[in-house]
Amino acid sequence: MALNQWLVHRQRRARLIDSLVDLLLGIVHRMQTRSRRRVVSAIARDIERVHGKERLLVGIAVAATDDSDGRVVDVIYPVAGAAKLKAAI
């Protein structure tokens, strides 16, 4: 009789532990999914912030090399305004 009760108690304990582990795994999975979504959306926001960033950088490089002695206000700002430069940062 005592052995039977001990076995039942052990089975209940094992099921409880299994359920807790399953619950923990589910929570960890949800946390990973949420954090992955946040990272992807943050990257997408950063990319969308300045459309044509590579073209903008090429234009700045060309303008800077064409007039290397010129002032930034005279050389760079006509190619990319101050607002686009701030957004690119």
Short mmCIF file of N, CA and C in Angstrom, two decimals:
data_model
loop_
_atom_site.label_atom_id
_atom_site.label_comp_id
_atom_site.label_asym_id
_atom_site.label_seq_id
_atom_site.Cartn_x
_atom_site.Cartn_y
_atom_site.Cartn_z
N MET A 1 0.81 -1.19 0.00
CA MET A 1 0.00 0.00 0.00
C MET A 1 0.86 1.27 0.00
N ALA A 2 1.86 1.30 0.86
CA ALA A 2 2.74 2.46 0.94
C ALA A 2 3.53 2.62 -0.35
N LEU A 3 3.90 1.50 -0.93
CA LEU A 3 4.63 1.55 -2.21
C LEU A 3 3.75 2.12 -3.31
N ASN A 4 2.50 1.72 -3.32
CA ASN A 4 1.55 2.21 -4.32
C ASN A 4 1.37 3.73 -4.19
N GLN A 5 1.23 4.24 -2.97
CA GLN A 5 1.08 5.68 -2.74
C GLN A 5 2.34 6.43 -3.17
N TRP A 6 3.48 5.82 -2.88
CA TRP A 6 4.74 6.45 -3.27
C TRP A 6 4.85 6.55 -4.78
N LEU A 7 4.44 5.49 -5.49
CA LEU A 7 4.48 5.50 -6.95
C LEU A 7 3.52 6.53 -7.53
N VAL A 8 2.33 6.64 -6.97
CA VAL A 8 1.35 7.64 -7.43
C VAL A 8 1.89 9.04 -7.20
N HIS A 9 2.46 9.26 -6.03
CA HIS A 9 3.03 10.58 -5.72
C HIS A 9 4.17 10.92 -6.68
N ARG A 10 4.99 9.94 -6.98
CA ARG A 10 6.11 10.15 -7.90
C ARG A 10 5.62 10.47 -9.31
N GLN A 11 4.57 9.80 -9.76
CA GLN A 11 4.00 10.07 -11.09
C GLN A 11 3.40 11.46 -11.15
N ARG A 12 2.70 11.86 -10.11
CA ARG A 12 2.12 13.21 -10.06
C ARG A 12 3.22 14.27 -10.10
N ARG A 13 4.25 14.00 -9.34
CA ARG A 13 5.38 14.94 -9.30
C ARG A 13 6.03 15.05 -10.68
N ALA A 14 6.20 13.93 -11.36
CA ALA A 14 6.81 13.94 -12.69
C ALA A 14 5.93 14.70 -13.68
N ARG A 15 4.60 14.49 -13.61
CA ARG A 15 3.70 15.23 -14.51
C ARG A 15 3.73 16.72 -14.22
N LEU A 16 3.77 17.07 -12.94
CA LEU A 16 3.84 18.49 -12.58
C LEU A 16 5.12 19.13 -13.10
N ILE A 17 6.23 18.44 -12.94
CA ILE A 17 7.50 18.97 -13.44
C ILE A 17 7.47 19.09 -14.96
N ASP A 18 6.94 18.08 -15.65
CA ASP A 18 6.81 18.14 -17.11
C ASP A 18 5.96 19.32 -17.55
N SER A 19 4.86 19.54 -16.84
CA SER A 19 3.98 20.67 -17.19
C SER A 19 4.69 22.00 -16.97
N LEU A 20 5.43 22.10 -15.88
CA LEU A 20 6.16 23.34 -15.61
C LEU A 20 7.25 23.59 -16.66
N VAL A 21 7.94 22.55 -17.07
CA VAL A 21 8.97 22.69 -18.11
C VAL A 21 8.33 23.10 -19.43
N ASP A 22 7.20 22.49 -19.79
CA ASP A 22 6.49 22.88 -21.01
C ASP A 22 6.06 24.34 -20.95
N LEU A 23 5.56 24.77 -19.78
CA LEU A 23 5.16 26.17 -19.62
C LEU A 23 6.35 27.10 -19.78
N LEU A 24 7.47 26.75 -19.18
CA LEU A 24 8.69 27.57 -19.29
C LEU A 24 9.16 27.64 -20.74
N LEU A 25 9.15 26.51 -21.43
CA LEU A 25 9.56 26.51 -22.84
C LEU A 25 8.64 27.40 -23.69
N GLY A 26 7.35 27.37 -23.42
CA GLY A 26 6.41 28.22 -24.14
C GLY A 26 6.68 29.70 -23.89
N ILE A 27 6.98 30.04 -22.65
CA ILE A 27 7.28 31.44 -22.31
C ILE A 27 8.56 31.90 -23.00
N VAL A 28 9.58 31.07 -22.98
CA VAL A 28 10.85 31.41 -23.64
C VAL A 28 10.64 31.57 -25.13
N HIS A 29 9.84 30.70 -25.74
CA HIS A 29 9.57 30.80 -27.17
C HIS A 29 8.86 32.11 -27.50
N ARG A 30 7.87 32.48 -26.70
CA ARG A 30 7.17 33.75 -26.94
C ARG A 30 8.11 34.94 -26.78
N MET A 31 8.98 34.87 -25.78
CA MET A 31 9.94 35.97 -25.59
C MET A 31 10.87 36.09 -26.79
N GLN A 32 11.34 34.97 -27.32
CA GLN A 32 12.22 35.01 -28.49
C GLN A 32 11.49 35.58 -29.69
N THR A 33 10.24 35.17 -29.88
CA THR A 33 9.46 35.66 -31.02
C THR A 33 9.24 37.16 -30.93
N ARG A 34 8.87 37.63 -29.75
CA ARG A 34 8.64 39.07 -29.57
C ARG A 34 9.92 39.87 -29.78
N SER A 35 11.03 39.38 -29.20
CA SER A 35 12.27 40.13 -29.35
C SER A 35 12.73 40.13 -30.80
N ARG A 36 12.54 39.01 -31.51
CA ARG A 36 12.91 38.96 -32.92
C ARG A 36 12.08 39.96 -33.72
N ARG A 37 10.78 40.04 -33.44
CA ARG A 37 9.93 41.01 -34.14
C ARG A 37 10.37 42.44 -33.86
N ARG A 38 10.72 42.71 -32.60
CA ARG A 38 11.18 44.07 -32.26
C ARG A 38 12.44 44.43 -33.01
N VAL A 39 13.38 43.52 -33.06
CA VAL A 39 14.65 43.78 -33.75
C VAL A 39 14.41 44.00 -35.24
N VAL A 40 13.60 43.15 -35.85
CA VAL A 40 13.34 43.27 -37.29
C VAL A 40 12.62 44.59 -37.58
N SER A 41 11.64 44.96 -36.75
CA SER A 41 10.93 46.21 -37.00
C SER A 41 11.83 47.42 -36.76
N ALA A 42 12.74 47.34 -35.79
CA ALA A 42 13.67 48.44 -35.57
C ALA A 42 14.62 48.60 -36.75
N ILE A 43 15.09 47.48 -37.27
CA ILE A 43 15.97 47.54 -38.45
C ILE A 43 15.21 48.11 -39.64
N ALA A 44 13.97 47.68 -39.82
CA ALA A 44 13.16 48.19 -40.93
C ALA A 44 12.93 49.70 -40.80
N ARG A 45 12.69 50.16 -39.57
CA ARG A 45 12.50 51.61 -39.36
C ARG A 45 13.77 52.38 -39.71
N ASP A 46 14.91 51.84 -39.30
CA ASP A 46 16.18 52.51 -39.59
C ASP A 46 16.45 52.55 -41.09
N ILE A 47 16.13 51.48 -41.78
CA ILE A 47 16.36 51.44 -43.23
C ILE A 47 15.43 52.41 -43.94
N GLU A 48 14.18 52.46 -43.50
CA GLU A 48 13.20 53.32 -44.16
C GLU A 48 13.39 54.80 -43.84
N ARG A 49 14.15 55.09 -42.81
CA ARG A 49 14.31 56.48 -42.38
C ARG A 49 14.82 57.35 -43.52
N VAL A 50 15.79 56.88 -44.26
CA VAL A 50 16.31 57.63 -45.40
C VAL A 50 16.27 56.71 -46.62
N HIS A 51 15.34 56.98 -47.48
CA HIS A 51 15.21 56.19 -48.70
C HIS A 51 16.31 56.60 -49.67
N GLY A 52 17.00 55.65 -50.25
CA GLY A 52 18.07 55.95 -51.19
C GLY A 52 19.34 56.40 -50.50
N LYS A 53 19.63 55.79 -49.36
CA LYS A 53 20.79 56.20 -48.57
C LYS A 53 22.10 56.01 -49.34
N GLU A 54 22.22 54.91 -50.07
CA GLU A 54 23.45 54.68 -50.82
C GLU A 54 23.64 55.73 -51.90
N ARG A 55 22.55 56.06 -52.58
CA ARG A 55 22.63 57.10 -53.62
C ARG A 55 23.01 58.44 -53.00
N LEU A 56 22.46 58.72 -51.82
CA LEU A 56 22.78 59.96 -51.11
C LEU A 56 24.27 60.00 -50.76
N LEU A 57 24.79 58.89 -50.25
CA LEU A 57 26.20 58.85 -49.88
C LEU A 57 27.11 58.98 -51.09
N VAL A 58 26.72 58.38 -52.21
CA VAL A 58 27.51 58.52 -53.44
C VAL A 58 27.50 59.97 -53.90
N GLY A 59 26.34 60.61 -53.84
CA GLY A 59 26.25 62.03 -54.22
C GLY A 59 27.11 62.91 -53.33
N ILE A 60 27.12 62.63 -52.04
CA ILE A 60 27.97 63.40 -51.12
C ILE A 60 29.44 63.17 -51.44
N ALA A 61 29.82 61.94 -51.70
CA ALA A 61 31.22 61.63 -52.01
C ALA A 61 31.65 62.30 -53.31
N VAL A 62 30.80 62.26 -54.32
CA VAL A 62 31.13 62.91 -55.59
C VAL A 62 31.27 64.42 -55.41
N ALA A 63 30.33 65.02 -54.68
CA ALA A 63 30.39 66.46 -54.46
C ALA A 63 31.64 66.84 -53.66
N ALA A 64 31.99 66.03 -52.68
CA ALA A 64 33.17 66.33 -51.86
C ALA A 64 34.46 66.19 -52.66
N THR A 65 34.52 65.22 -53.55
CA THR A 65 35.74 65.05 -54.33
C THR A 65 35.83 66.05 -55.47
N ASP A 66 34.69 66.48 -55.99
CA ASP A 66 34.72 67.49 -57.06
C ASP A 66 35.21 68.83 -56.56
N ASP A 67 34.81 69.18 -55.34
CA ASP A 67 35.21 70.48 -54.78
C ASP A 67 35.74 70.23 -53.37
N SER A 68 36.94 69.69 -53.30
CA SER A 68 37.49 69.30 -52.00
C SER A 68 37.88 70.49 -51.13
N ASP A 69 38.06 71.67 -51.72
CA ASP A 69 38.43 72.85 -50.94
C ASP A 69 37.21 73.67 -50.53
N GLY A 70 36.03 73.31 -51.02
CA GLY A 70 34.81 74.08 -50.74
C GLY A 70 34.31 73.86 -49.31
N ARG A 71 33.42 74.75 -48.91
CA ARG A 71 32.80 74.64 -47.58
C ARG A 71 31.68 73.62 -47.63
N VAL A 72 31.41 73.01 -46.50
CA VAL A 72 30.36 71.99 -46.42
C VAL A 72 29.02 72.58 -46.82
N VAL A 73 28.76 73.78 -46.39
CA VAL A 73 27.49 74.43 -46.70
C VAL A 73 27.33 74.62 -48.21
N ASP A 74 28.42 74.92 -48.88
CA ASP A 74 28.37 75.16 -50.32
C ASP A 74 28.43 73.88 -51.15
N VAL A 75 29.06 72.84 -50.63
CA VAL A 75 29.30 71.63 -51.42
C VAL A 75 28.32 70.51 -51.08
N ILE A 76 28.18 70.20 -49.81
CA ILE A 76 27.40 69.04 -49.39
C ILE A 76 25.91 69.35 -49.28
N TYR A 77 25.55 70.47 -48.68
CA TYR A 77 24.13 70.77 -48.45
C TYR A 77 23.31 70.86 -49.72
N PRO A 78 23.84 71.35 -50.84
CA PRO A 78 23.01 71.33 -52.05
C PRO A 78 22.70 69.90 -52.53
N VAL A 79 23.59 68.96 -52.27
CA VAL A 79 23.37 67.57 -52.68
C VAL A 79 22.41 66.89 -51.71
N ALA A 80 22.63 67.07 -50.42
CA ALA A 80 21.78 66.48 -49.38
C ALA A 80 21.53 67.54 -48.34
N GLY A 81 20.30 67.92 -48.16
CA GLY A 81 19.96 68.95 -47.19
C GLY A 81 20.24 68.51 -45.76
N ALA A 82 20.14 69.47 -44.85
CA ALA A 82 20.44 69.21 -43.46
C ALA A 82 19.48 68.17 -42.87
N ALA A 83 18.22 68.20 -43.28
CA ALA A 83 17.24 67.25 -42.72
C ALA A 83 17.58 65.81 -43.14
N LYS A 84 17.99 65.62 -44.39
CA LYS A 84 18.35 64.26 -44.83
C LYS A 84 19.63 63.81 -44.14
N LEU A 85 20.56 64.69 -43.94
CA LEU A 85 21.79 64.30 -43.25
C LEU A 85 21.51 63.91 -41.81
N LYS A 86 20.64 64.65 -41.13
CA LYS A 86 20.28 64.29 -39.76
C LYS A 86 19.55 62.96 -39.73
N ALA A 87 18.70 62.71 -40.68
CA ALA A 87 17.96 61.44 -40.71
C ALA A 87 18.89 60.27 -41.03
N ALA A 88 19.95 60.52 -41.76
CA ALA A 88 20.87 59.44 -42.12
C ALA A 88 21.74 59.00 -40.96
N ILE A 89 21.85 59.83 -39.95
CA ILE A 89 22.70 59.52 -38.79
C ILE A 89 22.04 58.50 -37.91
#
